[in-house]
PDB file of C-alpha atoms in Angstrom:
ATOM      1  CA  MET A1466     116.166 137.643 103.975  1.00  0.00           C
ATOM      2  CA  SER A1467     113.166 135.161 104.816  1.00  0.00           C
ATOM      3  CA  LEU A1468     112.863 131.735 103.483  1.00  0.00           C
ATOM      4  CA  ARG A1469     109.973 132.529 101.342  1.00  0.00           C
ATOM      5  CA  ASN A1470     111.856 135.168  99.636  1.00  0.00           C
ATOM      6  CA  SER A1471     115.066 133.022  98.923  1.00  0.00           C
ATOM      7  CA  LEU A1472     113.162 130.342  97.506  1.00  0.00           C
ATOM      8  CA  GLY A1473     111.466 133.134  95.282  1.00  0.00           C
ATOM      9  CA  SER A1474     114.931 133.980  94.305  1.00  0.00           C
ATOM     10  CA  VAL A1475     116.021 130.455  92.857  1.00  0.00           C
ATOM     11  CA  PHE A1476     113.054 129.820  91.679  1.00  0.00           C
ATOM     12  CA  ALA A1477     113.230 133.257  89.217  1.00  0.00           C
ATOM     13  CA  ILE A1478     117.291 132.048  88.601  1.00  0.00           C
ATOM     14  CA  ALA A1479     116.152 128.865  87.759  1.00  0.00           C
ATOM     15  CA  ALA A1480     113.525 129.751  85.207  1.00  0.00           C
ATOM     16  CA  PHE A1481     116.291 131.961  83.783  1.00  0.00           C
ATOM     17  CA  ALA A1482     118.458 129.753  82.852  1.00  0.00           C
ATOM     18  CA  PHE A1483     116.312 126.849  82.335  1.00  0.00           C
ATOM     19  CA  LEU A1484     114.341 128.909  79.755  1.00  0.00           C
ATOM     20  CA  ILE A1485     117.372 130.292  77.921  1.00  0.00           C
ATOM     21  CA  ALA A1486     118.630 127.332  77.494  1.00  0.00           C
ATOM     22  CA  SER A1487     115.754 126.109  76.550  1.00  0.00           C
ATOM     23  CA  ILE A1488     115.000 127.926  73.956  1.00  0.00           C
ATOM     24  CA  ALA A1489     118.847 128.462  72.348  1.00  0.00           C
ATOM     25  CA  LEU A1490     119.058 124.769  72.014  1.00  0.00           C
ATOM     26  CA  ALA A1491     115.278 124.272  70.352  1.00  0.00           C
ATOM     27  CA  PHE A1492     115.782 126.908  67.739  1.00  0.00           C
ATOM     28  CA  TYR A1493     119.847 126.051  67.465  1.00  0.00           C
ATOM     29  CA  TRP A1494     120.685 122.314  68.399  1.00  0.00           C
ATOM     30  CA  VAL A1495     117.232 120.090  68.319  1.00  0.00           C
ATOM     31  CA  PRO A1496     116.720 118.051  64.746  1.00  0.00           C
ATOM     32  CA  THR A1497     114.002 119.641  62.253  1.00  0.00           C
ATOM     33  CA  ASP A1498     110.926 117.694  62.403  1.00  0.00           C
ATOM     34  CA  ALA A1499     110.302 115.263  59.150  1.00  0.00           C
ATOM     35  CA  ASP A1500     106.397 115.783  59.907  1.00  0.00           C
ATOM     36  CA  GLN A1501     105.851 119.609  60.319  1.00  0.00           C
ATOM     37  CA  GLY A1502     109.365 120.853  59.697  1.00  0.00           C
ATOM     38  CA  PHE A1503     110.414 124.512  61.430  1.00  0.00           C
ATOM     39  CA  SER A1504     107.409 124.846  63.451  1.00  0.00           C
ATOM     40  CA  GLN A1505     107.097 122.056  65.150  1.00  0.00           C
ATOM     41  CA  ARG A1506     109.599 124.274  67.406  1.00  0.00           C
ATOM     42  CA  ILE A1507     106.203 126.044  68.895  1.00  0.00           C
ATOM     43  CA  PHE A1508     106.044 122.204  70.763  1.00  0.00           C
ATOM     44  CA  TYR A1509     108.583 123.538  72.983  1.00  0.00           C
ATOM     45  CA  ILE A1510     106.780 126.505  74.650  1.00  0.00           C
ATOM     46  CA  HIS A1511     103.268 125.741  73.783  1.00  0.00           C
ATOM     47  CA  VAL A1512     103.729 122.032  75.530  1.00  0.00           C
ATOM     48  CA  PRO A1513     105.415 123.183  78.645  1.00  0.00           C
ATOM     49  CA  VAL A1514     103.386 125.987  79.160  1.00  0.00           C
ATOM     50  CA  ALA A1515      99.837 124.542  78.815  1.00  0.00           C
ATOM     51  CA  LEU A1516     101.255 121.307  81.014  1.00  0.00           C
ATOM     52  CA  THR A1517     102.246 124.371  83.630  1.00  0.00           C
ATOM     53  CA  ALA A1518      98.776 125.848  83.813  1.00  0.00           C
ATOM     54  CA  TYR A1519      97.401 122.534  84.594  1.00  0.00           C
ATOM     55  CA  VAL A1520      99.470 122.118  86.990  1.00  0.00           C
ATOM     56  CA  CYS A1521      98.945 126.006  88.926  1.00  0.00           C
ATOM     57  CA  PHE A1522      95.059 124.621  88.476  1.00  0.00           C
ATOM     58  CA  ALA A1523      95.394 121.608  90.269  1.00  0.00           C
ATOM     59  CA  TRP A1524      97.928 123.921  92.923  1.00  0.00           C
ATOM     60  CA  GLY A1525      95.011 125.912  93.419  1.00  0.00           C
ATOM     61  CA  ALA A1526      92.652 123.341  94.182  1.00  0.00           C
ATOM     62  CA  TRP A1527      94.976 121.727  96.552  1.00  0.00           C
ATOM     63  CA  LYS A1528      94.926 124.995  98.542  1.00  0.00           C
ATOM     64  CA  ALA A1529      91.264 124.965  98.295  1.00  0.00           C
ATOM     65  CA  LEU A1530      90.912 121.657  99.481  1.00  0.00           C
ATOM     66  CA  ARG A1531      93.649 123.108 102.197  1.00  0.00           C
ATOM     67  CA  LEU A1532      91.671 125.428 102.677  1.00  0.00           C
ATOM     68  CA  LEU A1533      88.225 123.659 104.038  1.00  0.00           C
ATOM     69  CA  TRP A1534      89.656 121.030 105.468  1.00  0.00           C
ATOM     70  CA  THR A1535      91.623 123.338 108.179  1.00  0.00           C
ATOM     71  CA  GLY A1536      89.747 126.813 107.886  1.00  0.00           C
ATOM     72  CA  ASP A1537      93.437 128.113 107.737  1.00  0.00           C
ATOM     73  CA  LYS A1538      91.995 132.036 105.839  1.00  0.00           C
ATOM     74  CA  ARG A1539      96.056 131.728 104.342  1.00  0.00           C
ATOM     75  CA  TYR A1540      94.656 128.669 102.438  1.00  0.00           C
ATOM     76  CA  ASP A1541      92.986 131.295 100.214  1.00  0.00           C
ATOM     77  CA  LEU A1542      95.181 133.438  99.288  1.00  0.00           C
ATOM     78  CA  GLU A1543      97.577 130.920  97.839  1.00  0.00           C
ATOM     79  CA  SER A1544      94.576 129.085  96.280  1.00  0.00           C
ATOM     80  CA  TYR A1545      93.645 132.448  94.847  1.00  0.00           C
ATOM     81  CA  THR A1546      96.962 133.462  93.470  1.00  0.00           C
ATOM     82  CA  ALA A1547      97.508 129.802  91.749  1.00  0.00           C
ATOM     83  CA  VAL A1548      94.167 130.283  89.904  1.00  0.00           C
ATOM     84  CA  HIS A1549      95.224 133.871  88.798  1.00  0.00           C
ATOM     85  CA  MET A1550      98.680 131.827  87.468  1.00  0.00           C
ATOM     86  CA  GLY A1551      96.826 129.156  86.170  1.00  0.00           C
ATOM     87  CA  VAL A1552      94.735 132.048  83.957  1.00  0.00           C
ATOM     88  CA  ILE A1553      97.752 133.639  83.325  1.00  0.00           C
ATOM     89  CA  PHE A1554      99.597 130.387  81.626  1.00  0.00           C
ATOM     90  CA  GLY A1555      96.327 129.828  80.554  1.00  0.00           C
ATOM     91  CA  VAL A1556      96.429 132.608  77.997  1.00  0.00           C
ATOM     92  CA  LEU A1557      99.635 131.501  77.130  1.00  0.00           C
ATOM     93  CA  VAL A1558      98.152 128.132  76.009  1.00  0.00           C
ATOM     94  CA  LEU A1559      96.027 129.661  73.890  1.00  0.00           C
ATOM     95  CA  ALA A1560      98.230 132.235  72.270  1.00  0.00           C
ATOM     96  CA  THR A1561     100.853 129.530  71.578  1.00  0.00           C
ATOM     97  CA  GLY A1562      98.161 127.473  70.084  1.00  0.00           C
ATOM     98  CA  ALA A1563      96.226 129.529  67.694  1.00  0.00           C
ATOM     99  CA  ILE A1564     100.101 130.664  66.517  1.00  0.00           C
ATOM    100  CA  TRP A1565     100.619 126.748  65.724  1.00  0.00           C
ATOM    101  CA  ALA A1566      97.280 125.620  64.361  1.00  0.00           C
ATOM    102  CA  ARG A1567      98.085 128.665  62.152  1.00  0.00           C
ATOM    103  CA  ILE A1568     101.458 127.618  60.320  1.00  0.00           C
ATOM    104  CA  SER A1569      99.973 123.695  60.834  1.00  0.00           C
ATOM    105  CA  TRP A1570      96.351 123.705  59.957  1.00  0.00           C
ATOM    106  CA  GLY A1571      95.896 127.033  58.362  1.00  0.00           C
ATOM    107  CA  VAL A1572      93.268 128.108  61.086  1.00  0.00           C
ATOM    108  CA  TRP A1573      93.560 130.274  63.653  1.00  0.00           C
ATOM    109  CA  TRP A1574      91.035 128.062  65.623  1.00  0.00           C
ATOM    110  CA  SER A1575      89.147 124.470  65.024  1.00  0.00           C
ATOM    111  CA  TRP A1576      85.744 124.506  67.307  1.00  0.00           C
ATOM    112  CA  GLY A1577      85.591 120.252  65.798  1.00  0.00           C
ATOM    113  CA  GLU A1578      88.842 119.854  68.237  1.00  0.00           C
ATOM    114  CA  ARG A1579      87.780 118.613  71.231  1.00  0.00           C
ATOM    115  CA  GLN A1580      91.465 118.929  73.094  1.00  0.00           C
ATOM    116  CA  LEU A1581      91.049 123.085  71.958  1.00  0.00           C
ATOM    117  CA  VAL A1582      87.562 123.317  72.752  1.00  0.00           C
ATOM    118  CA  LEU A1583      87.791 121.528  76.373  1.00  0.00           C
ATOM    119  CA  PHE A1584      91.113 123.927  76.906  1.00  0.00           C
ATOM    120  CA  LEU A1585      88.598 126.890  76.301  1.00  0.00           C
ATOM    121  CA  ILE A1586      85.978 125.905  78.493  1.00  0.00           C
ATOM    122  CA  LEU A1587      88.469 125.192  81.614  1.00  0.00           C
ATOM    123  CA  PHE A1588      90.294 128.272  80.902  1.00  0.00           C
ATOM    124  CA  LEU A1589      86.823 130.503  80.621  1.00  0.00           C
ATOM    125  CA  PHE A1590      85.807 128.522  83.799  1.00  0.00           C
ATOM    126  CA  TYR A1591      89.073 129.881  85.591  1.00  0.00           C
ATOM    127  CA  CYS A1592      87.969 133.618  84.140  1.00  0.00           C
ATOM    128  CA  ALA A1593      84.875 133.107  85.923  1.00  0.00           C
ATOM    129  CA  TYR A1594      86.161 132.652  88.989  1.00  0.00           C
ATOM    130  CA  PHE A1595      86.827 135.339  89.566  1.00  0.00           C
ATOM    131  CA  MET A1596      83.740 137.129  89.350  1.00  0.00           C
ATOM    132  CA  LEU A1597      82.733 134.856  91.265  1.00  0.00           C
ATOM    133  CA  ARG A1598      85.305 135.690  93.938  1.00  0.00           C
ATOM    134  CA  ASN A1599      84.998 139.960  93.133  1.00  0.00           C
ATOM    135  CA  SER A1600      81.066 139.469  93.620  1.00  0.00           C
ATOM    136  CA  VAL A1601      81.185 137.966  97.418  1.00  0.00           C
ATOM    137  CA  ASP A1602      81.915 140.348 100.003  1.00  0.00           C
ATOM    138  CA  ALA A1603      85.370 139.143 100.852  1.00  0.00           C
ATOM    139  CA  GLY A1604      85.565 137.403 104.772  1.00  0.00           C
ATOM    140  CA  PRO A1605      85.207 133.715 105.174  1.00  0.00           C
ATOM    141  CA  ARG A1606      81.808 133.244 102.870  1.00  0.00           C
ATOM    142  CA  GLN A1607      84.312 134.573  99.776  1.00  0.00           C
ATOM    143  CA  ALA A1608      87.083 131.714 100.764  1.00  0.00           C
ATOM    144  CA  ARG A1609      84.602 128.729 101.091  1.00  0.00           C
ATOM    145  CA  MET A1610      83.069 129.885  97.699  1.00  0.00           C
ATOM    146  CA  SER A1611      85.894 130.074  95.593  1.00  0.00           C
ATOM    147  CA  ALA A1612      87.415 126.975  97.421  1.00  0.00           C
ATOM    148  CA  VAL A1613      84.357 125.325  96.232  1.00  0.00           C
ATOM    149  CA  TYR A1614      84.851 126.672  92.935  1.00  0.00           C
ATOM    150  CA  SER A1615      88.140 125.610  92.716  1.00  0.00           C
ATOM    151  CA  LEU A1616      87.911 121.892  93.468  1.00  0.00           C
ATOM    152  CA  PHE A1617      85.370 122.002  90.429  1.00  0.00           C
ATOM    153  CA  GLY A1618      87.209 123.765  87.889  1.00  0.00           C
ATOM    154  CA  VAL A1619      89.826 120.284  88.989  1.00  0.00           C
ATOM    155  CA  VAL A1620      87.550 118.130  87.383  1.00  0.00           C
ATOM    156  CA  LEU A1621      88.164 119.838  83.754  1.00  0.00           C
ATOM    157  CA  ILE A1622      91.879 118.651  84.041  1.00  0.00           C
ATOM    158  CA  PRO A1623      92.444 115.199  83.595  1.00  0.00           C
ATOM    159  CA  ILE A1624      89.235 115.293  80.976  1.00  0.00           C
ATOM    160  CA  SER A1625      90.877 118.237  79.095  1.00  0.00           C
ATOM    161  CA  PHE A1626      94.223 116.368  79.516  1.00  0.00           C
ATOM    162  CA  LEU A1627      92.209 113.079  77.936  1.00  0.00           C
ATOM    163  CA  ALA A1628      90.484 114.540  75.820  1.00  0.00           C
ATOM    164  CA  ILE A1629      92.880 114.251  72.363  1.00  0.00           C
ATOM    165  CA  ARG A1630      92.955 110.583  73.455  1.00  0.00           C
ATOM    166  CA  LEU A1631      89.842 109.744  73.588  1.00  0.00           C
ATOM    167  CA  ALA A1632      88.782 111.501  70.348  1.00  0.00           C
ATOM    168  CA  GLU A1633      88.396 109.536  66.893  1.00  0.00           C
ATOM    169  CA  ASN A1634      88.618 112.018  64.224  1.00  0.00           C
ATOM    170  CA  PHE A1635      91.846 114.280  65.412  1.00  0.00           C
ATOM    171  CA  ILE A1636      94.421 116.825  63.593  1.00  0.00           C
ATOM    172  CA  HIS A1637      95.821 117.789  67.455  1.00  0.00           C
ATOM    173  CA  PRO A1638      99.030 115.555  67.618  1.00  0.00           C
ATOM    174  CA  VAL A1639      99.441 113.071  70.102  1.00  0.00           C
ATOM    175  CA  VAL A1640     102.786 112.558  71.337  1.00  0.00           C
ATOM    176  CA  PHE A1641     103.149 111.197  74.821  1.00  0.00           C
ATOM    177  CA  THR A1642     101.390 107.367  74.142  1.00  0.00           C
ATOM    178  CA  ARG A1643     101.616 104.401  76.389  1.00  0.00           C
ATOM    179  CA  ASP A1644     104.897 103.534  74.804  1.00  0.00           C
ATOM    180  CA  GLY A1645     106.504 106.702  75.471  1.00  0.00           C
ATOM    181  CA  PRO A1646     107.560 109.744  74.182  1.00  0.00           C
ATOM    182  CA  GLN A1647     107.368 109.465  70.378  1.00  0.00           C
ATOM    183  CA  MET A1648     110.368 111.931  69.877  1.00  0.00           C
ATOM    184  CA  ALA A1649     114.007 111.907  69.396  1.00  0.00           C
ATOM    185  CA  GLY A1650     115.978 111.928  72.702  1.00  0.00           C
ATOM    186  CA  SER A1651     116.976 115.156  72.053  1.00  0.00           C
ATOM    187  CA  MET A1652     113.333 116.836  71.751  1.00  0.00           C
ATOM    188  CA  PHE A1653     112.465 114.889  74.791  1.00  0.00           C
ATOM    189  CA  PHE A1654     115.549 116.929  76.334  1.00  0.00           C
ATOM    190  CA  VAL A1655     114.797 119.885  75.308  1.00  0.00           C
ATOM    191  CA  PHE A1656     111.411 119.768  76.246  1.00  0.00           C
ATOM    192  CA  CYS A1657     111.980 118.545  79.816  1.00  0.00           C
ATOM    193  CA  LEU A1658     114.271 121.735  79.547  1.00  0.00           C
ATOM    194  CA  ALA A1659     111.875 123.938  78.934  1.00  0.00           C
ATOM    195  CA  THR A1660     108.980 122.119  81.393  1.00  0.00           C
ATOM    196  CA  VAL A1661     111.433 122.722  84.344  1.00  0.00           C
ATOM    197  CA  GLY A1662     111.900 125.810  83.117  1.00  0.00           C
ATOM    198  CA  THR A1663     108.104 127.325  82.764  1.00  0.00           C
ATOM    199  CA  LEU A1664     107.638 125.899  85.981  1.00  0.00           C
ATOM    200  CA  ALA A1665     109.868 127.653  87.746  1.00  0.00           C
ATOM    201  CA  LEU A1666     108.704 130.756  85.973  1.00  0.00           C
ATOM    202  CA  ALA A1667     105.386 129.973  87.266  1.00  0.00           C
ATOM    203  CA  ALA A1668     106.566 129.091  90.825  1.00  0.00           C
ATOM    204  CA  ALA A1669     108.761 132.420  90.893  1.00  0.00           C
ATOM    205  CA  LEU A1670     105.350 134.852  89.825  1.00  0.00           C
ATOM    206  CA  TYR A1671     103.791 132.599  92.096  1.00  0.00           C
ATOM    207  CA  HIS A1672     105.985 133.501  94.913  1.00  0.00           C
ATOM    208  CA  VAL A1673     106.393 137.160  94.255  1.00  0.00           C
ATOM    209  CA  GLU A1674     102.376 137.527  93.653  1.00  0.00           C
ATOM    210  CA  LEU A1675     101.529 136.104  96.619  1.00  0.00           C
ATOM    211  CA  SER A1676     104.327 138.391  98.994  1.00  0.00           C
ATOM    212  CA  GLY A1677     102.161 141.003  97.005  1.00  0.00           C
ATOM    213  CA  LYS A1678      99.004 139.966  97.920  1.00  0.00           C
ATOM    214  CA  ARG A1679      99.825 139.523 101.461  1.00  0.00           C
ATOM    215  CA  LEU A1680     101.297 142.826 101.794  1.00  0.00           C
ATOM    216  CA  ASP A1681      98.373 144.368 100.442  1.00  0.00           C
ATOM    217  CA  LEU A1682      96.045 142.146 102.869  1.00  0.00           C
ATOM    218  CA  LYS A1683      98.494 143.388 105.951  1.00  0.00           C
ATOM    219  CA  LEU A1684      98.237 147.454 104.730  1.00  0.00           C
ATOM    220  CA  LYS A1685      94.294 146.694 104.312  1.00  0.00           C
ATOM    221  CA  GLU A1686      94.016 146.159 108.223  1.00  0.00           C
ATOM    222  CA  LEU A1687      96.672 148.705 108.895  1.00  0.00           C
ATOM    223  CA  ARG A1688      94.709 151.726 107.886  1.00  0.00           C
ATOM    224  CA  LYS A1689      91.774 149.894 109.344  1.00  0.00           C
ATOM    225  CA  ALA A1690      93.199 150.006 112.299  1.00  0.00           C
ATOM    226  CA  HIS A1691      94.295 153.515 112.133  1.00  0.00           C
ATOM    227  CA  SER A1692      91.172 155.101 111.069  1.00  0.00           C
TER     228      SER A1692
ATOM    229  CA  MET B 401     113.169 134.379  57.066  1.00  0.00           C
ATOM    230  CA  THR B 402     110.705 131.927  56.662  1.00  0.00           C
ATOM    231  CA  THR B 403     107.004 132.126  57.199  1.00  0.00           C
ATOM    232  CA  ALA B 404     107.311 128.889  59.914  1.00  0.00           C
ATOM    233  CA  GLU B 405     109.969 130.351  61.344  1.00  0.00           C
ATOM    234  CA  THR B 406     108.254 133.699  61.768  1.00  0.00           C
ATOM    235  CA  TYR B 407     105.099 132.266  63.372  1.00  0.00           C
ATOM    236  CA  VAL B 408     107.563 130.233  65.932  1.00  0.00           C
ATOM    237  CA  THR B 409     109.389 133.338  66.558  1.00  0.00           C
ATOM    238  CA  ALA B 410     105.973 135.276  67.127  1.00  0.00           C
ATOM    239  CA  ALA B 411     104.888 132.427  69.855  1.00  0.00           C
ATOM    240  CA  PHE B 412     108.153 132.963  71.891  1.00  0.00           C
ATOM    241  CA  LEU B 413     107.213 136.413  71.329  1.00  0.00           C
ATOM    242  CA  VAL B 414     103.873 136.005  73.073  1.00  0.00           C
ATOM    243  CA  PHE B 415     104.865 134.069  75.805  1.00  0.00           C
ATOM    244  CA  LEU B 416     107.626 137.404  76.016  1.00  0.00           C
ATOM    245  CA  ALA B 417     105.431 139.799  76.099  1.00  0.00           C
ATOM    246  CA  VAL B 418     103.384 138.156  78.711  1.00  0.00           C
ATOM    247  CA  VAL B 419     105.652 137.769  80.914  1.00  0.00           C
ATOM    248  CA  LEU B 420     107.168 141.174  80.350  1.00  0.00           C
ATOM    249  CA  ALA B 421     103.257 142.675  80.654  1.00  0.00           C
ATOM    250  CA  TRP B 422     103.127 140.632  84.476  1.00  0.00           C
ATOM    251  CA  LEU B 423     106.501 142.195  85.388  1.00  0.00           C
ATOM    252  CA  VAL B 424     105.428 145.930  84.226  1.00  0.00           C
ATOM    253  CA  ILE B 425     101.476 145.373  85.884  1.00  0.00           C
ATOM    254  CA  TYR B 426     103.258 144.309  89.172  1.00  0.00           C
ATOM    255  CA  ALA B 427     105.743 146.804  89.367  1.00  0.00           C
ATOM    256  CA  PHE B 428     103.069 149.137  89.409  1.00  0.00           C
ATOM    257  CA  LYS B 429     101.173 147.467  92.256  1.00  0.00           C
ATOM    258  CA  MET B 430     104.803 147.465  94.146  1.00  0.00           C
ATOM    259  CA  ARG B 431     105.053 151.009  93.858  1.00  0.00           C
ATOM    260  CA  ARG B 432     101.533 152.075  94.675  1.00  0.00           C
ATOM    261  CA  LEU B 433     102.088 149.315  98.088  1.00  0.00           C
ATOM    262  CA  GLU B 434     105.312 151.095  99.113  1.00  0.00           C
ATOM    263  CA  GLN B 435     103.391 155.064  98.577  1.00  0.00           C
ATOM    264  CA  GLU B 436     101.185 153.140 100.905  1.00  0.00           C
ATOM    265  CA  VAL B 437     103.799 151.813 103.431  1.00  0.00           C
ATOM    266  CA  ARG B 438     105.082 155.168 103.336  1.00  0.00           C
ATOM    267  CA  GLU B 439     101.769 157.192 104.248  1.00  0.00           C
ATOM    268  CA  LEU B 440     101.288 154.721 106.951  1.00  0.00           C
ATOM    269  CA  ALA B 441     104.854 155.693 108.504  1.00  0.00           C
ATOM    270  CA  GLU B 442     103.865 159.456 108.360  1.00  0.00           C
ATOM    271  CA  ARG B 443     100.960 158.837 110.040  1.00  0.00           C
ATOM    272  CA  ALA B 444     102.107 156.549 112.777  1.00  0.00           C
ATOM    273  CA  PRO B 445     103.047 158.111 115.876  1.00  0.00           C
ATOM    274  CA  ALA B 446     106.397 158.451 117.165  1.00  0.00           C
ATOM    275  CA  PRO B 447     107.794 155.039 119.269  1.00  0.00           C
ATOM    276  CA  THR B 448     108.197 156.233 122.995  1.00  0.00           C
ATOM    277  CA  SER B 449     110.223 154.446 125.687  1.00  0.00           C
ATOM    278  CA  ASP B 450     109.136 156.010 128.769  1.00  0.00           C
ATOM    279  CA  SER B 451     105.779 156.976 130.576  1.00  0.00           C
ATOM    280  CA  THR B 452     106.076 160.920 130.156  1.00  0.00           C
ATOM    281  CA  GLY B 453     106.167 159.959 126.220  1.00  0.00           C
ATOM    282  CA  ALA B 454     109.007 161.671 125.369  1.00  0.00           C
ATOM    283  CA  PRO B 455     111.277 159.668 123.062  1.00  0.00           C
ATOM    284  CA  LYS B 456     114.595 158.395 124.449  1.00  0.00           C
ATOM    285  CA  VAL B 457     117.388 159.140 122.516  1.00  0.00           C
ATOM    286  CA  VAL B 458     120.375 156.529 123.002  1.00  0.00           C
ATOM    287  CA  SER B 459     123.979 157.533 121.260  1.00  0.00           C
ATOM    288  CA  ALA B 460     125.624 155.432 119.375  1.00  0.00           C
ATOM    289  CA  ARG B 461     128.161 154.797 121.671  1.00  0.00           C
ATOM    290  CA  GLU B 462     126.709 154.193 124.814  1.00  0.00           C
ATOM    291  CA  SER B 463     124.043 151.640 123.036  1.00  0.00           C
ATOM    292  CA  ASP B 464     127.395 150.008 121.763  1.00  0.00           C
ATOM    293  CA  ALA B 465     128.961 149.915 125.014  1.00  0.00           C
ATOM    294  CA  GLY B 466     128.238 146.566 127.015  1.00  0.00           C
ATOM    295  CA  PRO B 467     128.340 146.218 131.113  1.00  0.00           C
ATOM    296  CA  ASP B 468     131.624 144.074 130.184  1.00  0.00           C
ATOM    297  CA  GLN B 469     133.094 147.026 128.351  1.00  0.00           C
ATOM    298  CA  GLU B 470     136.183 146.514 130.644  1.00  0.00           C
ATOM    299  CA  SER B 471     136.737 143.006 129.735  1.00  0.00           C
ATOM    300  CA  ARG B 472     136.761 143.609 126.343  1.00  0.00           C
ATOM    301  CA  ARG B 473     139.073 146.393 125.991  1.00  0.00           C
ATOM    302  CA  ALA B 474     142.236 145.336 123.877  1.00  0.00           C
ATOM    303  CA  PRO B 475     145.158 143.896 126.484  1.00  0.00           C
ATOM    304  CA  GLU B 476     148.025 146.173 127.268  1.00  0.00           C
ATOM    305  CA  PRO B 477     151.246 145.117 125.310  1.00  0.00           C
ATOM    306  CA  VAL B 478     153.834 143.217 127.240  1.00  0.00           C
ATOM    307  CA  ARG B 479     157.183 145.268 128.185  1.00  0.00           C
TER     308      ARG B 479
END
């Protein structure tokens, strides 16, 4: 078994263990929030998934930068896979966020919320990445264009992250302030556990998808050589 | 089950459903890749070891036996 494959297995096992533990603790151990009640438990899946999406987009941008810096084409596939992972976790952020909004605010979506709209812009920006990528023939040009696009997208991450702190009128809660996390120690512990779990899940999926894409590429080359 | 409990469960189930959907899609992709590998392996010419093109058949016994086979033989029991 190669190191890459074993690393993928380690991430998958870690993801399974951490996520099961965090879900069990979120439902049966963590105290119920005095303000939001039971619905606050969505926090333990929504926020870690959002952070994971940001990490995936940032990882994709880092790989894109490496591609532009070194010209090594393997970074193109790595950047592409990371962006794909980011979009999958982006779908989860929007879905879990909408459910939380419905129970807390009474609406599925609020266009007046900068945090929500900025995340939607970030998500749509990366959805367009695939359109751009598939509209160009495979090769160095496609890799360079995708890398530049991915680097532009990463600028939106801090804006999206800071949006709730910059907003004047907001209903989206701010949990992490300069004074630290505004929650009980047990809540913060479960949140950390869930974050590690979702990050490990993203890493495991990234490794599997990257292996599949590399295999697909090699098969295409072999088919070309045979024909 | 209260309304809040239903929504919280729904959020966690959405998460599970998306991960499962990804796994199913990837299982199909892996099956397709496996099929392609099999097709390519069938199309590929058989490996040859000499200039005549005839495949060299090596028996398991021959391949296991090294040049120092005598030295690896178990020693005679001392009487």
